[in-house]
Amino acid sequence: METAVEIPANVEAQKLARKKAEKIALENNKLHKRLCRLVGQAIGDFNMIEDGDKVMVCLSGGKDSYALLDILMTLRERAPIHFDIVAVNLDQKQPNFPPEILPAYLTELGVAFHIENQDTYSIVKRLIPEGKTTCSLCSRLRRGILYRVADELGANKIALGHHRDDILETFFLNMFFGGKLKGMPAKLQSDDGKHIVIRPMAYVKEEDTQRYAEVKGFPIIPCDLCGSQENLQRKQIKGLMREWDKKFPGRVESIFSALSNVAPSHLMDPKLFGFKDLKADGVASPMGDIAFDEEPCSTPTTFGTIPLQQA
């Protein structure tokens, strides 16, 4: 009778650990490839970066801007065109901000960078009452400074780290609280008309940037202005989207797709469509009204539908 050979527990544990490590490495590689693909797709869809561009990547110290810089550096090595990258951080003199982290990280990374020192924190705290949202003023001050820095550095493109969830949250914020159908475009002209602002991570989910930051071990620097305010409207929207994702899988993706599939003739903005001049000209239109059809995506009744014409 043959006796089973016992495998030492430590050998079996090592095998399991090796398999687990291989699986994690495979998943991490898939994540990197997915981010590169989505960022590359967005760049191509909107013609964000062209040959000879100098791209100023705005690096806040948060997970999204770190991920953006990392992926753009990867794509630069593979791109059939030449473009330069310069990382820029605006040190707003927030309390407890560690000024040594970003220079050390960027030096080790081997990328050109510039640290702009401007005490916008004191301005915001002086002008905004305690407990009120600081984002609007902080954003305006930061925008003006970054435009100036882009001029000084000779950068014609300004890259921001906003992702898909940021774009959707902004869309809902404007709709729910501002009465506007307005979001965050993937590409736009700067306020001063001198630069093009791009959001190469427009197709990337926030959960992917979160995981990527953990995988890469980015030295995250928290924000003591907007990041410290717990009752922001954006947080309400983020919670709503998270709930939708759990209860209605696919809803968030569908809404995001709708931002790229707009029918101005079926909205109510006379600045976008010439409703006043609209007349019946006898020519069939593929975008014509469906006023007498069933409601879009309505639940079918138990009685079925009544044909408009008899066969």
PDB file of C-alpha atoms in Angstrom:
ATOM      1  CA  MET A   1       0.000   0.000   0.000  1.00  0.00           C
ATOM      2  CA  GLU A   2       1.430   3.348  -1.107  1.00  0.00           C
ATOM      3  CA  THR A   3       1.736   6.091   1.444  1.00  0.00           C
ATOM      4  CA  ALA A   4       0.768   9.652   0.417  1.00  0.00           C
ATOM      5  CA  VAL A   5       3.690  12.026   0.423  1.00  0.00           C
ATOM      6  CA  GLU A   6       3.016  14.909   2.756  1.00  0.00           C
ATOM      7  CA  ILE A   7       3.877  18.356   1.433  1.00  0.00           C
ATOM      8  CA  PRO A   8       5.328  20.586   4.165  1.00  0.00           C
ATOM      9  CA  ALA A   9       2.899  23.319   5.179  1.00  0.00           C
ATOM     10  CA  ASN A  10       5.425  26.067   4.495  1.00  0.00           C
ATOM     11  CA  VAL A  11       5.960  24.819   0.889  1.00  0.00           C
ATOM     12  CA  GLU A  12       2.214  24.790   0.245  1.00  0.00           C
ATOM     13  CA  ALA A  13       1.917  28.278   1.735  1.00  0.00           C
ATOM     14  CA  GLN A  14       4.687  29.508  -0.543  1.00  0.00           C
ATOM     15  CA  LYS A  15       2.893  28.099  -3.598  1.00  0.00           C
ATOM     16  CA  LEU A  16      -0.349  29.814  -2.623  1.00  0.00           C
ATOM     17  CA  ALA A  17       1.478  33.071  -1.964  1.00  0.00           C
ATOM     18  CA  ARG A  18       3.208  32.855  -5.356  1.00  0.00           C
ATOM     19  CA  LYS A  19      -0.089  32.198  -7.168  1.00  0.00           C
ATOM     20  CA  LYS A  20      -1.713  35.097  -5.332  1.00  0.00           C
ATOM     21  CA  ALA A  21       1.183  37.397  -6.241  1.00  0.00           C
ATOM     22  CA  GLU A  22       0.990  36.342  -9.900  1.00  0.00           C
ATOM     23  CA  LYS A  23      -2.756  37.000  -9.957  1.00  0.00           C
ATOM     24  CA  ILE A  24      -2.310  40.446  -8.419  1.00  0.00           C
ATOM     25  CA  ALA A  25       0.463  41.291 -10.908  1.00  0.00           C
ATOM     26  CA  LEU A  26      -1.798  40.200 -13.786  1.00  0.00           C
ATOM     27  CA  GLU A  27      -4.687  42.350 -12.527  1.00  0.00           C
ATOM     28  CA  ASN A  28      -2.384  45.334 -12.035  1.00  0.00           C
ATOM     29  CA  ASN A  29      -1.051  44.959 -15.568  1.00  0.00           C
ATOM     30  CA  LYS A  30      -4.610  44.796 -16.933  1.00  0.00           C
ATOM     31  CA  LEU A  31      -5.471  47.955 -14.999  1.00  0.00           C
ATOM     32  CA  HIS A  32      -2.477  49.806 -16.471  1.00  0.00           C
ATOM     33  CA  LYS A  33      -3.388  48.684 -19.984  1.00  0.00           C
ATOM     34  CA  ARG A  34      -7.008  49.740 -19.485  1.00  0.00           C
ATOM     35  CA  LEU A  35      -6.019  53.207 -18.292  1.00  0.00           C
ATOM     36  CA  CYS A  36      -3.630  53.638 -21.222  1.00  0.00           C
ATOM     37  CA  ARG A  37      -6.329  52.519 -23.645  1.00  0.00           C
ATOM     38  CA  LEU A  38      -9.019  54.807 -22.227  1.00  0.00           C
ATOM     39  CA  VAL A  39      -6.729  57.839 -22.000  1.00  0.00           C
ATOM     40  CA  GLY A  40      -5.450  57.179 -25.508  1.00  0.00           C
ATOM     41  CA  GLN A  41      -9.012  56.851 -26.775  1.00  0.00           C
ATOM     42  CA  ALA A  42     -10.047  60.163 -25.234  1.00  0.00           C
ATOM     43  CA  ILE A  43      -6.974  61.894 -26.664  1.00  0.00           C
ATOM     44  CA  GLY A  44      -7.812  60.527 -30.106  1.00  0.00           C
ATOM     45  CA  ASP A  45     -11.555  61.218 -29.954  1.00  0.00           C
ATOM     46  CA  PHE A  46     -11.039  64.888 -29.085  1.00  0.00           C
ATOM     47  CA  ASN A  47      -7.641  65.460 -30.751  1.00  0.00           C
ATOM     48  CA  MET A  48      -6.281  66.598 -27.403  1.00  0.00           C
ATOM     49  CA  ILE A  49      -2.546  66.322 -28.077  1.00  0.00           C
ATOM     50  CA  GLU A  50      -0.811  67.078 -31.387  1.00  0.00           C
ATOM     51  CA  ASP A  51       2.731  66.902 -32.686  1.00  0.00           C
ATOM     52  CA  GLY A  52       4.941  69.566 -31.101  1.00  0.00           C
ATOM     53  CA  ASP A  53       2.618  70.295 -28.169  1.00  0.00           C
ATOM     54  CA  LYS A  54       3.943  71.200 -24.749  1.00  0.00           C
ATOM     55  CA  VAL A  55       1.530  69.762 -22.202  1.00  0.00           C
ATOM     56  CA  MET A  56       1.404  71.275 -18.728  1.00  0.00           C
ATOM     57  CA  VAL A  57       0.112  68.587 -16.358  1.00  0.00           C
ATOM     58  CA  CYS A  58      -1.439  70.179 -13.285  1.00  0.00           C
ATOM     59  CA  LEU A  59      -0.303  68.066 -10.332  1.00  0.00           C
ATOM     60  CA  SER A  60      -2.220  68.651  -7.113  1.00  0.00           C
ATOM     61  CA  GLY A  61      -0.807  65.778  -5.111  1.00  0.00           C
ATOM     62  CA  GLY A  62      -4.061  63.818  -5.378  1.00  0.00           C
ATOM     63  CA  LYS A  63      -4.530  60.346  -6.866  1.00  0.00           C
ATOM     64  CA  ASP A  64      -6.075  61.543 -10.149  1.00  0.00           C
ATOM     65  CA  SER A  65      -3.354  63.977 -11.194  1.00  0.00           C
ATOM     66  CA  TYR A  66      -0.638  61.480 -10.257  1.00  0.00           C
ATOM     67  CA  ALA A  67      -2.355  58.861 -12.431  1.00  0.00           C
ATOM     68  CA  LEU A  68      -2.707  61.343 -15.298  1.00  0.00           C
ATOM     69  CA  LEU A  69       0.997  62.217 -15.269  1.00  0.00           C
ATOM     70  CA  ASP A  70       2.008  58.566 -15.064  1.00  0.00           C
ATOM     71  CA  ILE A  71      -0.202  57.464 -17.988  1.00  0.00           C
ATOM     72  CA  LEU A  72       0.756  60.442 -20.188  1.00  0.00           C
ATOM     73  CA  MET A  73       4.438  59.638 -19.673  1.00  0.00           C
ATOM     74  CA  THR A  74       3.755  56.053 -20.747  1.00  0.00           C
ATOM     75  CA  LEU A  75       1.815  57.154 -23.827  1.00  0.00           C
ATOM     76  CA  ARG A  76       4.508  59.691 -24.767  1.00  0.00           C
ATOM     77  CA  GLU A  77       6.980  56.835 -25.132  1.00  0.00           C
ATOM     78  CA  ARG A  78       4.613  54.977 -27.476  1.00  0.00           C
ATOM     79  CA  ALA A  79       3.103  57.856 -29.439  1.00  0.00           C
ATOM     80  CA  PRO A  80       3.919  58.328 -33.140  1.00  0.00           C
ATOM     81  CA  ILE A  81       4.145  62.074 -32.474  1.00  0.00           C
ATOM     82  CA  HIS A  82       6.451  64.154 -30.279  1.00  0.00           C
ATOM     83  CA  PHE A  83       5.113  66.180 -27.363  1.00  0.00           C
ATOM     84  CA  ASP A  84       6.711  67.519 -24.197  1.00  0.00           C
ATOM     85  CA  ILE A  85       5.412  67.243 -20.647  1.00  0.00           C
ATOM     86  CA  VAL A  86       6.001  69.602 -17.755  1.00  0.00           C
ATOM     87  CA  ALA A  87       4.421  68.917 -14.356  1.00  0.00           C
ATOM     88  CA  VAL A  88       3.250  71.966 -12.425  1.00  0.00           C
ATOM     89  CA  ASN A  89       2.168  72.142  -8.810  1.00  0.00           C
ATOM     90  CA  LEU A  90       0.589  75.205  -7.240  1.00  0.00           C
ATOM     91  CA  ASP A  91       1.700  75.367  -3.601  1.00  0.00           C
ATOM     92  CA  GLN A  92      -1.199  77.310  -2.082  1.00  0.00           C
ATOM     93  CA  LYS A  93       0.490  77.516   1.344  1.00  0.00           C
ATOM     94  CA  GLN A  94      -2.059  75.358   3.091  1.00  0.00           C
ATOM     95  CA  PRO A  95      -1.188  74.467   6.683  1.00  0.00           C
ATOM     96  CA  ASN A  96       0.746  71.213   7.049  1.00  0.00           C
ATOM     97  CA  PHE A  97       1.409  70.991   3.303  1.00  0.00           C
ATOM     98  CA  PRO A  98       4.667  69.020   2.867  1.00  0.00           C
ATOM     99  CA  PRO A  99       6.599  71.067   0.245  1.00  0.00           C
ATOM    100  CA  GLU A 100       9.370  68.489  -0.130  1.00  0.00           C
ATOM    101  CA  ILE A 101       7.226  65.550  -1.356  1.00  0.00           C
ATOM    102  CA  LEU A 102       6.428  66.591  -4.926  1.00  0.00           C
ATOM    103  CA  PRO A 103       9.902  67.920  -5.870  1.00  0.00           C
ATOM    104  CA  ALA A 104      11.472  64.699  -4.574  1.00  0.00           C
ATOM    105  CA  TYR A 105       8.964  62.508  -6.401  1.00  0.00           C
ATOM    106  CA  LEU A 106       9.225  64.406  -9.701  1.00  0.00           C
ATOM    107  CA  THR A 107      13.015  64.535  -9.569  1.00  0.00           C
ATOM    108  CA  GLU A 108      13.137  60.766  -9.099  1.00  0.00           C
ATOM    109  CA  LEU A 109      10.614  60.342 -11.922  1.00  0.00           C
ATOM    110  CA  GLY A 110      12.861  62.351 -14.241  1.00  0.00           C
ATOM    111  CA  VAL A 111      10.163  64.680 -15.556  1.00  0.00           C
ATOM    112  CA  ALA A 112      10.482  68.447 -16.005  1.00  0.00           C
ATOM    113  CA  PHE A 113       8.535  70.290 -13.315  1.00  0.00           C
ATOM    114  CA  HIS A 114       7.783  73.684 -11.800  1.00  0.00           C
ATOM    115  CA  ILE A 115       6.492  74.510  -8.308  1.00  0.00           C
ATOM    116  CA  GLU A 116       4.514  77.760  -8.196  1.00  0.00           C
ATOM    117  CA  ASN A 117       4.288  79.322  -4.723  1.00  0.00           C
ATOM    118  CA  GLN A 118       1.204  81.480  -4.179  1.00  0.00           C
ATOM    119  CA  ASP A 119      -0.583  81.999  -0.855  1.00  0.00           C
ATOM    120  CA  THR A 120      -4.162  81.600  -2.098  1.00  0.00           C
ATOM    121  CA  TYR A 121      -5.064  79.765   1.114  1.00  0.00           C
ATOM    122  CA  SER A 122      -4.933  82.981   3.177  1.00  0.00           C
ATOM    123  CA  ILE A 123      -7.027  84.822   0.576  1.00  0.00           C
ATOM    124  CA  VAL A 124      -9.715  82.133   0.574  1.00  0.00           C
ATOM    125  CA  LYS A 125      -9.847  81.890   4.387  1.00  0.00           C
ATOM    126  CA  ARG A 126     -10.044  85.690   4.668  1.00  0.00           C
ATOM    127  CA  LEU A 127     -12.846  86.137   2.137  1.00  0.00           C
ATOM    128  CA  ILE A 128     -14.983  83.025   2.716  1.00  0.00           C
ATOM    129  CA  PRO A 129     -16.880  82.805   6.045  1.00  0.00           C
ATOM    130  CA  GLU A 130     -16.176  79.754   8.190  1.00  0.00           C
ATOM    131  CA  GLY A 131     -18.317  76.785   7.157  1.00  0.00           C
ATOM    132  CA  LYS A 132     -19.032  78.099   3.645  1.00  0.00           C
ATOM    133  CA  THR A 133     -17.827  76.328   0.507  1.00  0.00           C
ATOM    134  CA  THR A 134     -14.409  77.522  -0.618  1.00  0.00           C
ATOM    135  CA  CYS A 135     -14.267  75.660  -3.950  1.00  0.00           C
ATOM    136  CA  SER A 136     -15.519  78.433  -6.240  1.00  0.00           C
ATOM    137  CA  LEU A 137     -13.075  81.148  -5.139  1.00  0.00           C
ATOM    138  CA  CYS A 138     -10.201  78.696  -4.783  1.00  0.00           C
ATOM    139  CA  SER A 139     -10.850  77.420  -8.317  1.00  0.00           C
ATOM    140  CA  ARG A 140     -10.911  80.939  -9.834  1.00  0.00           C
ATOM    141  CA  LEU A 141      -7.672  81.947  -8.138  1.00  0.00           C
ATOM    142  CA  ARG A 142      -5.957  78.707  -9.121  1.00  0.00           C
ATOM    143  CA  ARG A 143      -7.152  78.977 -12.732  1.00  0.00           C
ATOM    144  CA  GLY A 144      -5.732  82.473 -13.232  1.00  0.00           C
ATOM    145  CA  ILE A 145      -2.361  81.486 -11.777  1.00  0.00           C
ATOM    146  CA  LEU A 146      -2.100  78.341 -13.889  1.00  0.00           C
ATOM    147  CA  TYR A 147      -2.902  80.252 -17.093  1.00  0.00           C
ATOM    148  CA  ARG A 148      -0.069  82.663 -16.308  1.00  0.00           C
ATOM    149  CA  VAL A 149       2.331  79.813 -15.522  1.00  0.00           C
ATOM    150  CA  ALA A 150       1.419  78.071 -18.792  1.00  0.00           C
ATOM    151  CA  ASP A 151       2.344  81.271 -20.638  1.00  0.00           C
ATOM    152  CA  GLU A 152       5.658  81.530 -18.827  1.00  0.00           C
ATOM    153  CA  LEU A 153       6.520  77.883 -19.518  1.00  0.00           C
ATOM    154  CA  GLY A 154       5.452  78.038 -23.170  1.00  0.00           C
ATOM    155  CA  ALA A 155       2.798  75.324 -22.689  1.00  0.00           C
ATOM    156  CA  ASN A 156      -0.089  75.394 -25.169  1.00  0.00           C
ATOM    157  CA  LYS A 157      -2.065  72.550 -23.577  1.00  0.00           C
ATOM    158  CA  ILE A 158      -3.137  72.382 -19.933  1.00  0.00           C
ATOM    159  CA  ALA A 159      -4.002  68.857 -18.748  1.00  0.00           C
ATOM    160  CA  LEU A 160      -6.275  68.326 -15.753  1.00  0.00           C
ATOM    161  CA  GLY A 161      -6.870  65.057 -13.910  1.00  0.00           C
ATOM    162  CA  HIS A 162     -10.679  65.027 -13.934  1.00  0.00           C
ATOM    163  CA  HIS A 163     -12.149  61.585 -14.617  1.00  0.00           C
ATOM    164  CA  ARG A 164     -15.529  60.246 -15.740  1.00  0.00           C
ATOM    165  CA  ASP A 165     -17.104  60.517 -12.284  1.00  0.00           C
ATOM    166  CA  ASP A 166     -16.006  64.166 -11.935  1.00  0.00           C
ATOM    167  CA  ILE A 167     -17.659  64.936 -15.269  1.00  0.00           C
ATOM    168  CA  LEU A 168     -20.936  63.256 -14.289  1.00  0.00           C
ATOM    169  CA  GLU A 169     -20.967  64.848 -10.832  1.00  0.00           C
ATOM    170  CA  THR A 170     -20.503  68.295 -12.382  1.00  0.00           C
ATOM    171  CA  PHE A 171     -23.317  67.588 -14.834  1.00  0.00           C
ATOM    172  CA  PHE A 172     -25.723  66.700 -12.002  1.00  0.00           C
ATOM    173  CA  LEU A 173     -24.554  69.607  -9.840  1.00  0.00           C
ATOM    174  CA  ASN A 174     -25.354  72.057 -12.630  1.00  0.00           C
ATOM    175  CA  MET A 175     -28.700  70.398 -13.329  1.00  0.00           C
ATOM    176  CA  PHE A 176     -29.899  69.935  -9.733  1.00  0.00           C
ATOM    177  CA  PHE A 177     -28.519  73.116  -8.183  1.00  0.00           C
ATOM    178  CA  GLY A 178     -27.829  75.466 -11.113  1.00  0.00           C
ATOM    179  CA  GLY A 179     -30.675  74.819 -13.549  1.00  0.00           C
ATOM    180  CA  LYS A 180     -28.251  74.143 -16.429  1.00  0.00           C
ATOM    181  CA  LEU A 181     -27.469  71.215 -18.711  1.00  0.00           C
ATOM    182  CA  LYS A 182     -23.741  71.756 -18.453  1.00  0.00           C
ATOM    183  CA  GLY A 183     -20.864  69.488 -17.608  1.00  0.00           C
ATOM    184  CA  MET A 184     -17.090  69.297 -17.817  1.00  0.00           C
ATOM    185  CA  PRO A 185     -15.983  69.043 -21.458  1.00  0.00           C
ATOM    186  CA  ALA A 186     -13.058  66.824 -22.353  1.00  0.00           C
ATOM    187  CA  LYS A 187     -11.502  69.713 -24.275  1.00  0.00           C
ATOM    188  CA  LEU A 188     -12.150  73.448 -24.176  1.00  0.00           C
ATOM    189  CA  GLN A 189     -10.578  76.810 -24.807  1.00  0.00           C
ATOM    190  CA  SER A 190      -9.242  78.543 -21.700  1.00  0.00           C
ATOM    191  CA  ASP A 191     -10.966  81.643 -20.352  1.00  0.00           C
ATOM    192  CA  ASP A 192      -8.195  83.864 -21.711  1.00  0.00           C
ATOM    193  CA  GLY A 193      -8.398  82.228 -25.151  1.00  0.00           C
ATOM    194  CA  LYS A 194      -4.663  81.446 -25.185  1.00  0.00           C
ATOM    195  CA  HIS A 195      -4.663  77.768 -24.257  1.00  0.00           C
ATOM    196  CA  ILE A 196      -6.522  74.518 -24.730  1.00  0.00           C
ATOM    197  CA  VAL A 197      -7.539  72.741 -21.526  1.00  0.00           C
ATOM    198  CA  ILE A 198      -7.775  68.967 -21.828  1.00  0.00           C
ATOM    199  CA  ARG A 199      -9.064  66.177 -19.592  1.00  0.00           C
ATOM    200  CA  PRO A 200      -7.405  63.021 -20.936  1.00  0.00           C
ATOM    201  CA  MET A 201      -8.962  60.829 -18.214  1.00  0.00           C
ATOM    202  CA  ALA A 202     -12.517  61.697 -19.264  1.00  0.00           C
ATOM    203  CA  TYR A 203     -13.339  58.009 -19.899  1.00  0.00           C
ATOM    204  CA  VAL A 204     -11.683  56.644 -16.732  1.00  0.00           C
ATOM    205  CA  LYS A 205     -13.695  55.574 -13.661  1.00  0.00           C
ATOM    206  CA  GLU A 206     -12.661  56.966 -10.299  1.00  0.00           C
ATOM    207  CA  GLU A 207     -12.436  53.475  -8.798  1.00  0.00           C
ATOM    208  CA  ASP A 208      -9.696  52.705 -11.335  1.00  0.00           C
ATOM    209  CA  THR A 209      -7.642  55.783 -10.413  1.00  0.00           C
ATOM    210  CA  GLN A 210      -8.067  54.901  -6.744  1.00  0.00           C
ATOM    211  CA  ARG A 211      -6.764  51.387  -7.270  1.00  0.00           C
ATOM    212  CA  TYR A 212      -3.991  52.565  -9.579  1.00  0.00           C
ATOM    213  CA  ALA A 213      -2.798  55.022  -6.927  1.00  0.00           C
ATOM    214  CA  GLU A 214      -2.632  52.176  -4.419  1.00  0.00           C
ATOM    215  CA  VAL A 215      -0.745  49.940  -6.857  1.00  0.00           C
ATOM    216  CA  LYS A 216       1.787  52.657  -7.733  1.00  0.00           C
ATOM    217  CA  GLY A 217       2.127  53.937  -4.172  1.00  0.00           C
ATOM    218  CA  PHE A 218       1.741  57.594  -5.121  1.00  0.00           C
ATOM    219  CA  PRO A 219       2.665  59.978  -2.239  1.00  0.00           C
ATOM    220  CA  ILE A 220      -0.836  61.424  -1.814  1.00  0.00           C
ATOM    221  CA  ILE A 221      -1.103  64.918  -0.313  1.00  0.00           C
ATOM    222  CA  PRO A 222      -4.546  65.724   1.172  1.00  0.00           C
ATOM    223  CA  CYS A 223      -6.198  69.095   0.557  1.00  0.00           C
ATOM    224  CA  ASP A 224      -7.031  71.115   3.682  1.00  0.00           C
ATOM    225  CA  LEU A 225      -9.459  73.378   1.821  1.00  0.00           C
ATOM    226  CA  CYS A 226     -12.079  71.529  -0.246  1.00  0.00           C
ATOM    227  CA  GLY A 227     -10.973  68.119   0.996  1.00  0.00           C
ATOM    228  CA  SER A 228     -11.811  69.048   4.578  1.00  0.00           C
ATOM    229  CA  GLN A 229     -15.402  70.122   3.922  1.00  0.00           C
ATOM    230  CA  GLU A 230     -17.805  67.272   4.559  1.00  0.00           C
ATOM    231  CA  ASN A 231     -21.151  68.790   3.573  1.00  0.00           C
ATOM    232  CA  LEU A 232     -20.474  69.709  -0.011  1.00  0.00           C
ATOM    233  CA  GLN A 233     -23.167  69.274  -2.641  1.00  0.00           C
ATOM    234  CA  ARG A 234     -20.687  67.242  -4.685  1.00  0.00           C
ATOM    235  CA  LYS A 235     -20.541  64.675  -1.900  1.00  0.00           C
ATOM    236  CA  GLN A 236     -24.329  64.356  -2.079  1.00  0.00           C
ATOM    237  CA  ILE A 237     -24.138  63.709  -5.812  1.00  0.00           C
ATOM    238  CA  LYS A 238     -21.302  61.221  -5.338  1.00  0.00           C
ATOM    239  CA  GLY A 239     -23.443  59.316  -2.830  1.00  0.00           C
ATOM    240  CA  LEU A 240     -26.400  59.314  -5.224  1.00  0.00           C
ATOM    241  CA  MET A 241     -24.285  57.908  -8.055  1.00  0.00           C
ATOM    242  CA  ARG A 242     -22.841  55.248  -5.749  1.00  0.00           C
ATOM    243  CA  GLU A 243     -26.366  54.184  -4.787  1.00  0.00           C
ATOM    244  CA  TRP A 244     -27.421  54.016  -8.452  1.00  0.00           C
ATOM    245  CA  ASP A 245     -24.398  51.882  -9.252  1.00  0.00           C
ATOM    246  CA  LYS A 246     -25.444  49.356  -6.604  1.00  0.00           C
ATOM    247  CA  LYS A 247     -29.177  49.259  -7.317  1.00  0.00           C
ATOM    248  CA  PHE A 248     -29.205  49.848 -11.073  1.00  0.00           C
ATOM    249  CA  PRO A 249     -26.030  48.511 -12.725  1.00  0.00           C
ATOM    250  CA  GLY A 250     -25.355  50.259 -16.028  1.00  0.00           C
ATOM    251  CA  ARG A 251     -27.333  53.419 -15.246  1.00  0.00           C
ATOM    252  CA  VAL A 252     -24.260  55.596 -14.653  1.00  0.00           C
ATOM    253  CA  GLU A 253     -22.628  54.333 -17.867  1.00  0.00           C
ATOM    254  CA  SER A 254     -25.824  55.082 -19.794  1.00  0.00           C
ATOM    255  CA  ILE A 255     -25.977  58.649 -18.463  1.00  0.00           C
ATOM    256  CA  PHE A 256     -22.334  59.220 -19.365  1.00  0.00           C
ATOM    257  CA  SER A 257     -22.998  57.953 -22.902  1.00  0.00           C
ATOM    258  CA  ALA A 258     -25.893  60.406 -23.164  1.00  0.00           C
ATOM    259  CA  LEU A 259     -23.460  63.315 -22.759  1.00  0.00           C
ATOM    260  CA  SER A 260     -22.003  62.343 -26.142  1.00  0.00           C
ATOM    261  CA  ASN A 261     -25.366  61.729 -27.801  1.00  0.00           C
ATOM    262  CA  VAL A 262     -27.264  65.014 -27.580  1.00  0.00           C
ATOM    263  CA  ALA A 263     -30.314  65.990 -29.657  1.00  0.00           C
ATOM    264  CA  PRO A 264     -30.678  69.819 -29.386  1.00  0.00           C
ATOM    265  CA  SER A 265     -33.967  69.699 -31.324  1.00  0.00           C
ATOM    266  CA  HIS A 266     -35.453  67.631 -28.512  1.00  0.00           C
ATOM    267  CA  LEU A 267     -34.458  69.921 -25.685  1.00  0.00           C
ATOM    268  CA  MET A 268     -35.771  73.434 -24.984  1.00  0.00           C
ATOM    269  CA  ASP A 269     -32.917  75.856 -25.579  1.00  0.00           C
ATOM    270  CA  PRO A 270     -33.751  78.262 -28.449  1.00  0.00           C
ATOM    271  CA  LYS A 271     -30.080  79.319 -28.523  1.00  0.00           C
ATOM    272  CA  LEU A 272     -29.095  75.813 -29.633  1.00  0.00           C
ATOM    273  CA  PHE A 273     -31.947  75.088 -32.025  1.00  0.00           C
ATOM    274  CA  GLY A 274     -34.038  77.412 -34.210  1.00  0.00           C
ATOM    275  CA  PHE A 275     -37.459  76.625 -32.748  1.00  0.00           C
ATOM    276  CA  LYS A 276     -38.847  80.041 -33.735  1.00  0.00           C
ATOM    277  CA  ASP A 277     -38.054  79.504 -37.405  1.00  0.00           C
ATOM    278  CA  LEU A 278     -39.191  75.874 -37.482  1.00  0.00           C
ATOM    279  CA  LYS A 279     -41.859  75.232 -40.123  1.00  0.00           C
ATOM    280  CA  ALA A 280     -43.408  72.209 -41.787  1.00  0.00           C
ATOM    281  CA  ASP A 281     -41.567  71.883 -45.092  1.00  0.00           C
ATOM    282  CA  GLY A 282     -42.860  68.467 -46.114  1.00  0.00           C
ATOM    283  CA  VAL A 283     -39.391  66.862 -45.856  1.00  0.00           C
ATOM    284  CA  ALA A 284     -39.069  63.828 -43.611  1.00  0.00           C
ATOM    285  CA  SER A 285     -36.475  64.171 -40.848  1.00  0.00           C
ATOM    286  CA  PRO A 286     -34.721  61.315 -39.017  1.00  0.00           C
ATOM    287  CA  MET A 287     -34.667  63.572 -35.964  1.00  0.00           C
ATOM    288  CA  GLY A 288     -38.393  64.286 -36.173  1.00  0.00           C
ATOM    289  CA  ASP A 289     -40.686  64.276 -33.177  1.00  0.00           C
ATOM    290  CA  ILE A 290     -42.218  61.147 -31.632  1.00  0.00           C
ATOM    291  CA  ALA A 291     -44.948  63.055 -29.834  1.00  0.00           C
ATOM    292  CA  PHE A 292     -47.590  60.434 -30.577  1.00  0.00           C
ATOM    293  CA  ASP A 293     -45.422  57.408 -29.845  1.00  0.00           C
ATOM    294  CA  GLU A 294     -45.139  55.639 -26.513  1.00  0.00           C
ATOM    295  CA  GLU A 295     -43.021  57.255 -23.866  1.00  0.00           C
ATOM    296  CA  PRO A 296     -39.333  56.379 -24.392  1.00  0.00           C
ATOM    297  CA  CYS A 297     -38.366  53.252 -22.445  1.00  0.00           C
ATOM    298  CA  SER A 298     -41.875  52.947 -21.007  1.00  0.00           C
ATOM    299  CA  THR A 299     -43.055  49.684 -19.516  1.00  0.00           C
ATOM    300  CA  PRO A 300     -45.335  47.838 -21.967  1.00  0.00           C
ATOM    301  CA  THR A 301     -48.942  47.552 -20.799  1.00  0.00           C
ATOM    302  CA  THR A 302     -50.736  44.230 -20.465  1.00  0.00           C
ATOM    303  CA  PHE A 303     -53.058  45.311 -23.263  1.00  0.00           C
ATOM    304  CA  GLY A 304     -50.293  45.500 -25.871  1.00  0.00           C
ATOM    305  CA  THR A 305     -50.124  48.243 -28.490  1.00  0.00           C
ATOM    306  CA  ILE A 306     -52.708  49.433 -30.987  1.00  0.00           C
ATOM    307  CA  PRO A 307     -51.419  49.663 -34.587  1.00  0.00           C
ATOM    308  CA  LEU A 308     -51.811  53.086 -36.222  1.00  0.00           C
ATOM    309  CA  GLN A 309     -52.518  51.542 -39.590  1.00  0.00           C
ATOM    310  CA  GLN A 310     -54.373  48.441 -40.549  1.00  0.00           C
ATOM    311  CA  ALA A 311     -52.598  45.967 -42.804  1.00  0.00           C
TER     312      ALA A 311
END
